[in-house]
Amino acid sequence: MALFFDEAVRRPLLDYVPHWIKPNHLSLGRVVLVLPLIFWREKPAAAVAVVIISGVLDLLDGPLARARGEVSRFGAFLDATADKAFVWSALFFACREVFPAWLVWGVVAVDAALFAIRPVKLARRLSVNATVWSKVKLWLQMIALGLALTRNEWLVTPAAGVLGIALYTAAISLAAHLRDLFRKRA
C-alpha cells in the first residue's frame, strides 16, 4: 500500500520539494506548527489552515523519505512523535472545550500505548511500521480537529463522532501490534 501511495503522491507533489528539504524537516515542521495552532485557535480559518498544512506535511514525509532513499529509524520515530505532539497539543490546548474529556483521554491513552509498544517491538526485532489502521486513525484525528476548529456548531458536533471513530481505529491498530508482539514470542 505504501508503494501505491508513494507513486500517487510522488508525481504531483514530491518533484516540487527542493532537495535541501529532508523528510525529517517536514516532521519537525509539524511539531513547530503546534505553536501557531494554539495561538490561532480562536481564528477558525487560520487554525484549520494549520491543520491542513500539518496534514500535507504528514502526507509527504514518508513518500519523500522512500523516494530519496532516506528512510531511517530516527525518521520513523520523529514522524510518530510529530503526530502525537500535534494531535495531543490540539486536543488539550486548542479544542479542549469541544470534545468530552473521556474521548480526549481515550485518544491519548491508546496513542501513548501505541507509542510505548514501538521500543518493545524494536528490541524484539519486529516491524514497527504503521498499520493501515494507524494511518486511518491519524487522518480521522486531523479531520476531527479541523471540524472542531471551524467553531461552526454544525461541524463541531460531528467532530466528536469522527474522533470517536479515530479512537476505535487506534484500538484496532493497538490490537494488531499486540498480536504481532505475542505471536512472535511463541
C-alpha positions as a Markdown table, in Angstrom:
| # | Residue | x | y | z |
|---|---|---|---|---|
| 1 | Met | 0.0 | 0.0 | 0.0 |
| 2 | Ala | 2.9 | 2.4 | 0.8 |
| 3 | Leu | 4.3 | 2.0 | -2.6 |
| 4 | Phe | 1.0 | 2.7 | -4.3 |
| 5 | Phe | 0.5 | 5.7 | -2.2 |
| 6 | Asp | 4.1 | 6.9 | -2.8 |
| 7 | Glu | 3.5 | 6.7 | -6.6 |
| 8 | Ala | 0.2 | 8.6 | -6.2 |
| 9 | Val | 2.0 | 11.4 | -4.2 |
| 10 | Arg | 5.3 | 11.4 | -5.9 |
| 11 | Arg | 4.2 | 12.5 | -9.3 |
| 12 | Pro | 2.2 | 15.6 | -8.4 |
| 13 | Leu | 4.0 | 16.7 | -5.2 |
| 14 | Leu | 7.4 | 15.3 | -4.5 |
| 15 | Asp | 9.0 | 16.8 | -7.6 |
| 16 | Tyr | 8.3 | 20.2 | -6.2 |
| 17 | Val | 10.0 | 19.6 | -2.9 |
| 18 | Pro | 13.5 | 21.2 | -3.0 |
| 19 | His | 16.3 | 18.7 | -2.5 |
| 20 | Trp | 17.7 | 20.5 | 0.6 |
| 21 | Ile | 14.4 | 19.8 | 2.4 |
| 22 | Lys | 14.7 | 16.5 | 4.1 |
| 23 | Pro | 11.8 | 14.3 | 5.2 |
| 24 | Asn | 12.7 | 14.9 | 8.9 |
| 25 | His | 12.4 | 18.7 | 8.2 |
| 26 | Leu | 8.7 | 18.0 | 7.3 |
| 27 | Ser | 8.2 | 16.1 | 10.5 |
| 28 | Leu | 9.8 | 18.8 | 12.6 |
| 29 | Gly | 7.7 | 21.3 | 10.8 |
| 30 | Arg | 4.6 | 19.6 | 12.1 |
| 31 | Val | 5.9 | 19.9 | 15.7 |
| 32 | Val | 6.6 | 23.6 | 15.1 |
| 33 | Leu | 3.0 | 24.1 | 13.8 |
| 34 | Val | 1.7 | 23.4 | 17.3 |
| 35 | Leu | 2.6 | 27.0 | 18.3 |
| 36 | Pro | 0.6 | 28.8 | 15.5 |
| 37 | Leu | -2.3 | 26.3 | 16.1 |
| 38 | Ile | -2.5 | 27.2 | 19.7 |
| 39 | Phe | -2.1 | 30.9 | 19.0 |
| 40 | Trp | -4.8 | 30.9 | 16.3 |
| 41 | Arg | -7.2 | 28.5 | 18.0 |
| 42 | Glu | -9.9 | 31.2 | 18.1 |
| 43 | Lys | -9.4 | 32.2 | 14.4 |
| 44 | Pro | -11.2 | 29.3 | 12.6 |
| 45 | Ala | -9.7 | 29.9 | 9.1 |
| 46 | Ala | -6.1 | 30.2 | 10.4 |
| 47 | Ala | -6.5 | 27.2 | 12.7 |
| 48 | Val | -8.0 | 25.0 | 10.0 |
| 49 | Ala | -5.2 | 26.1 | 7.6 |
| 50 | Val | -2.6 | 25.0 | 10.2 |
| 51 | Val | -4.3 | 21.6 | 10.4 |
| 52 | Ile | -4.3 | 21.2 | 6.7 |
| 53 | Ile | -0.6 | 22.2 | 6.4 |
| 54 | Ser | 0.3 | 19.7 | 9.1 |
| 55 | Gly | -1.7 | 17.0 | 7.2 |
| 56 | Val | 0.1 | 17.8 | 3.9 |
| 57 | Leu | 3.5 | 17.6 | 5.6 |
| 58 | Asp | 2.5 | 14.3 | 7.1 |
| 59 | Leu | 1.3 | 13.1 | 3.7 |
| 60 | Leu | 4.7 | 14.0 | 2.2 |
| 61 | Asp | 7.4 | 12.9 | 4.7 |
| 62 | Gly | 7.1 | 9.2 | 4.3 |
| 63 | Pro | 6.9 | 9.1 | 0.5 |
| 64 | Leu | 9.8 | 11.7 | 0.3 |
| 65 | Ala | 12.0 | 9.5 | 2.5 |
| 66 | Arg | 11.3 | 6.4 | 0.5 |
| 67 | Ala | 11.7 | 8.2 | -2.9 |
| 68 | Arg | 15.1 | 9.6 | -1.8 |
| 69 | Gly | 16.3 | 6.5 | 0.0 |
| 70 | Glu | 16.4 | 8.4 | 3.3 |
| 71 | Val | 14.3 | 6.1 | 5.4 |
| 72 | Ser | 15.6 | 5.7 | 9.0 |
| 73 | Arg | 14.5 | 4.5 | 12.4 |
| 74 | Phe | 15.0 | 8.0 | 13.7 |
| 75 | Gly | 12.8 | 9.4 | 10.9 |
| 76 | Ala | 10.1 | 6.9 | 11.7 |
| 77 | Phe | 10.3 | 7.8 | 15.4 |
| 78 | Leu | 10.3 | 11.5 | 14.6 |
| 79 | Asp | 7.2 | 11.1 | 12.4 |
| 80 | Ala | 5.3 | 9.2 | 15.1 |
| 81 | Thr | 6.4 | 11.8 | 17.7 |
| 82 | Ala | 5.3 | 14.7 | 15.5 |
| 83 | Asp | 1.9 | 13.0 | 15.0 |
| 84 | Lys | 1.3 | 12.8 | 18.8 |
| 85 | Ala | 2.7 | 16.2 | 19.6 |
| 86 | Phe | 0.4 | 17.9 | 17.1 |
| 87 | Val | -2.7 | 15.9 | 17.9 |
| 88 | Trp | -2.3 | 16.0 | 21.7 |
| 89 | Ser | -1.5 | 19.7 | 21.7 |
| 90 | Ala | -4.5 | 20.4 | 19.6 |
| 91 | Leu | -6.7 | 18.3 | 21.8 |
| 92 | Phe | -5.5 | 19.8 | 25.1 |
| 93 | Phe | -4.8 | 23.4 | 24.1 |
| 94 | Ala | -6.9 | 24.3 | 21.0 |
| 95 | Cys | -10.0 | 22.0 | 21.3 |
| 96 | Arg | -10.4 | 21.1 | 24.9 |
| 97 | Glu | -13.9 | 22.6 | 25.2 |
| 98 | Val | -15.1 | 20.9 | 22.1 |
| 99 | Phe | -14.6 | 17.2 | 22.9 |
| 100 | Pro | -15.7 | 15.2 | 26.0 |
| 101 | Ala | -12.8 | 14.6 | 28.4 |
| 102 | Trp | -13.3 | 10.8 | 28.3 |
| 103 | Leu | -12.8 | 10.9 | 24.5 |
| 104 | Val | -9.7 | 13.1 | 24.7 |
| 105 | Trp | -8.1 | 10.9 | 27.4 |
| 106 | Gly | -9.1 | 7.7 | 25.5 |
| 107 | Val | -7.3 | 9.0 | 22.4 |
| 108 | Val | -4.2 | 10.0 | 24.4 |
| 109 | Ala | -4.2 | 6.7 | 26.3 |
| 110 | Val | -4.4 | 4.5 | 23.1 |
| 111 | Asp | -1.9 | 6.7 | 21.3 |
| 112 | Ala | 0.5 | 6.5 | 24.2 |
| 113 | Ala | 0.2 | 2.7 | 24.3 |
| 114 | Leu | 0.9 | 2.6 | 20.5 |
| 115 | Phe | 4.0 | 4.8 | 21.1 |
| 116 | Ala | 5.2 | 2.8 | 24.0 |
| 117 | Ile | 5.0 | -0.5 | 22.2 |
| 118 | Arg | 7.4 | 0.6 | 19.5 |
| 119 | Pro | 10.6 | 0.2 | 21.5 |
| 120 | Val | 9.4 | -3.2 | 22.7 |
| 121 | Lys | 8.9 | -4.4 | 19.2 |
| 122 | Leu | 12.2 | -2.9 | 18.1 |
| 123 | Ala | 14.0 | -4.7 | 20.9 |
| 124 | Arg | 12.5 | -8.0 | 19.6 |
| 125 | Arg | 13.4 | -7.1 | 16.0 |
| 126 | Leu | 9.7 | -6.9 | 15.0 |
| 127 | Ser | 8.4 | -4.5 | 12.4 |
| 128 | Val | 7.2 | -1.2 | 13.8 |
| 129 | Asn | 5.7 | 0.0 | 10.6 |
| 130 | Ala | 2.5 | 1.9 | 10.9 |
| 131 | Thr | -0.6 | -0.2 | 10.1 |
| 132 | Val | -3.3 | 0.9 | 7.7 |
| 133 | Trp | -5.4 | 1.4 | 10.9 |
| 134 | Ser | -2.8 | 3.8 | 12.3 |
| 135 | Lys | -2.8 | 5.9 | 9.1 |
| 136 | Val | -6.6 | 6.0 | 9.0 |
| 137 | Lys | -6.6 | 6.9 | 12.7 |
| 138 | Leu | -4.3 | 9.9 | 12.2 |
| 139 | Trp | -6.4 | 11.2 | 9.2 |
| 140 | Leu | -9.6 | 10.8 | 11.2 |
| 141 | Gln | -8.0 | 12.7 | 14.1 |
| 142 | Met | -6.9 | 15.5 | 11.7 |
| 143 | Ile | -10.4 | 15.7 | 10.2 |
| 144 | Ala | -12.0 | 15.9 | 13.7 |
| 145 | Leu | -9.6 | 18.6 | 14.7 |
| 146 | Gly | -10.3 | 20.6 | 11.5 |
| 147 | Leu | -14.1 | 20.3 | 12.1 |
| 148 | Ala | -13.8 | 21.3 | 15.7 |
| 149 | Leu | -11.6 | 24.3 | 14.9 |
| 150 | Thr | -14.1 | 25.7 | 12.5 |
| 151 | Arg | -16.1 | 26.7 | 15.6 |
| 152 | Asn | -19.2 | 26.1 | 13.4 |
| 153 | Glu | -21.9 | 24.4 | 15.5 |
| 154 | Trp | -23.0 | 22.3 | 12.5 |
| 155 | Leu | -19.4 | 20.9 | 12.1 |
| 156 | Val | -18.3 | 20.8 | 15.8 |
| 157 | Thr | -21.0 | 18.2 | 16.7 |
| 158 | Pro | -19.9 | 15.6 | 14.1 |
| 159 | Ala | -16.2 | 16.2 | 15.1 |
| 160 | Ala | -16.7 | 14.2 | 18.3 |
| 161 | Gly | -18.1 | 11.3 | 16.3 |
| 162 | Val | -15.2 | 11.4 | 13.9 |
| 163 | Leu | -12.8 | 11.5 | 16.8 |
| 164 | Gly | -14.6 | 8.5 | 18.3 |
| 165 | Ile | -14.1 | 6.6 | 15.1 |
| 166 | Ala | -10.4 | 7.5 | 15.2 |
| 167 | Leu | -10.3 | 6.1 | 18.8 |
| 168 | Tyr | -11.8 | 2.9 | 17.5 |
| 169 | Thr | -9.3 | 2.6 | 14.6 |
| 170 | Ala | -6.5 | 3.3 | 17.1 |
| 171 | Ala | -7.7 | 0.4 | 19.3 |
| 172 | Ile | -7.7 | -1.9 | 16.3 |
| 173 | Ser | -4.2 | -0.8 | 15.4 |
| 174 | Leu | -3.1 | -1.4 | 19.0 |
| 175 | Ala | -4.6 | -4.9 | 18.9 |
| 176 | Ala | -2.7 | -5.6 | 15.7 |
| 177 | His | 0.6 | -4.6 | 17.2 |
| 178 | Leu | -0.1 | -6.6 | 20.4 |
| 179 | Arg | -1.0 | -9.6 | 18.3 |
| 180 | Asp | 2.3 | -9.3 | 16.4 |
| 181 | Leu | 4.2 | -8.9 | 19.7 |
| 182 | Phe | 2.7 | -12.0 | 21.3 |
| 183 | Arg | 2.5 | -14.1 | 18.2 |
| 184 | Lys | 6.2 | -13.7 | 17.5 |
| 185 | Arg | 7.1 | -14.7 | 21.1 |
| 186 | Ala | 5.5 | -18.1 | 20.9 |
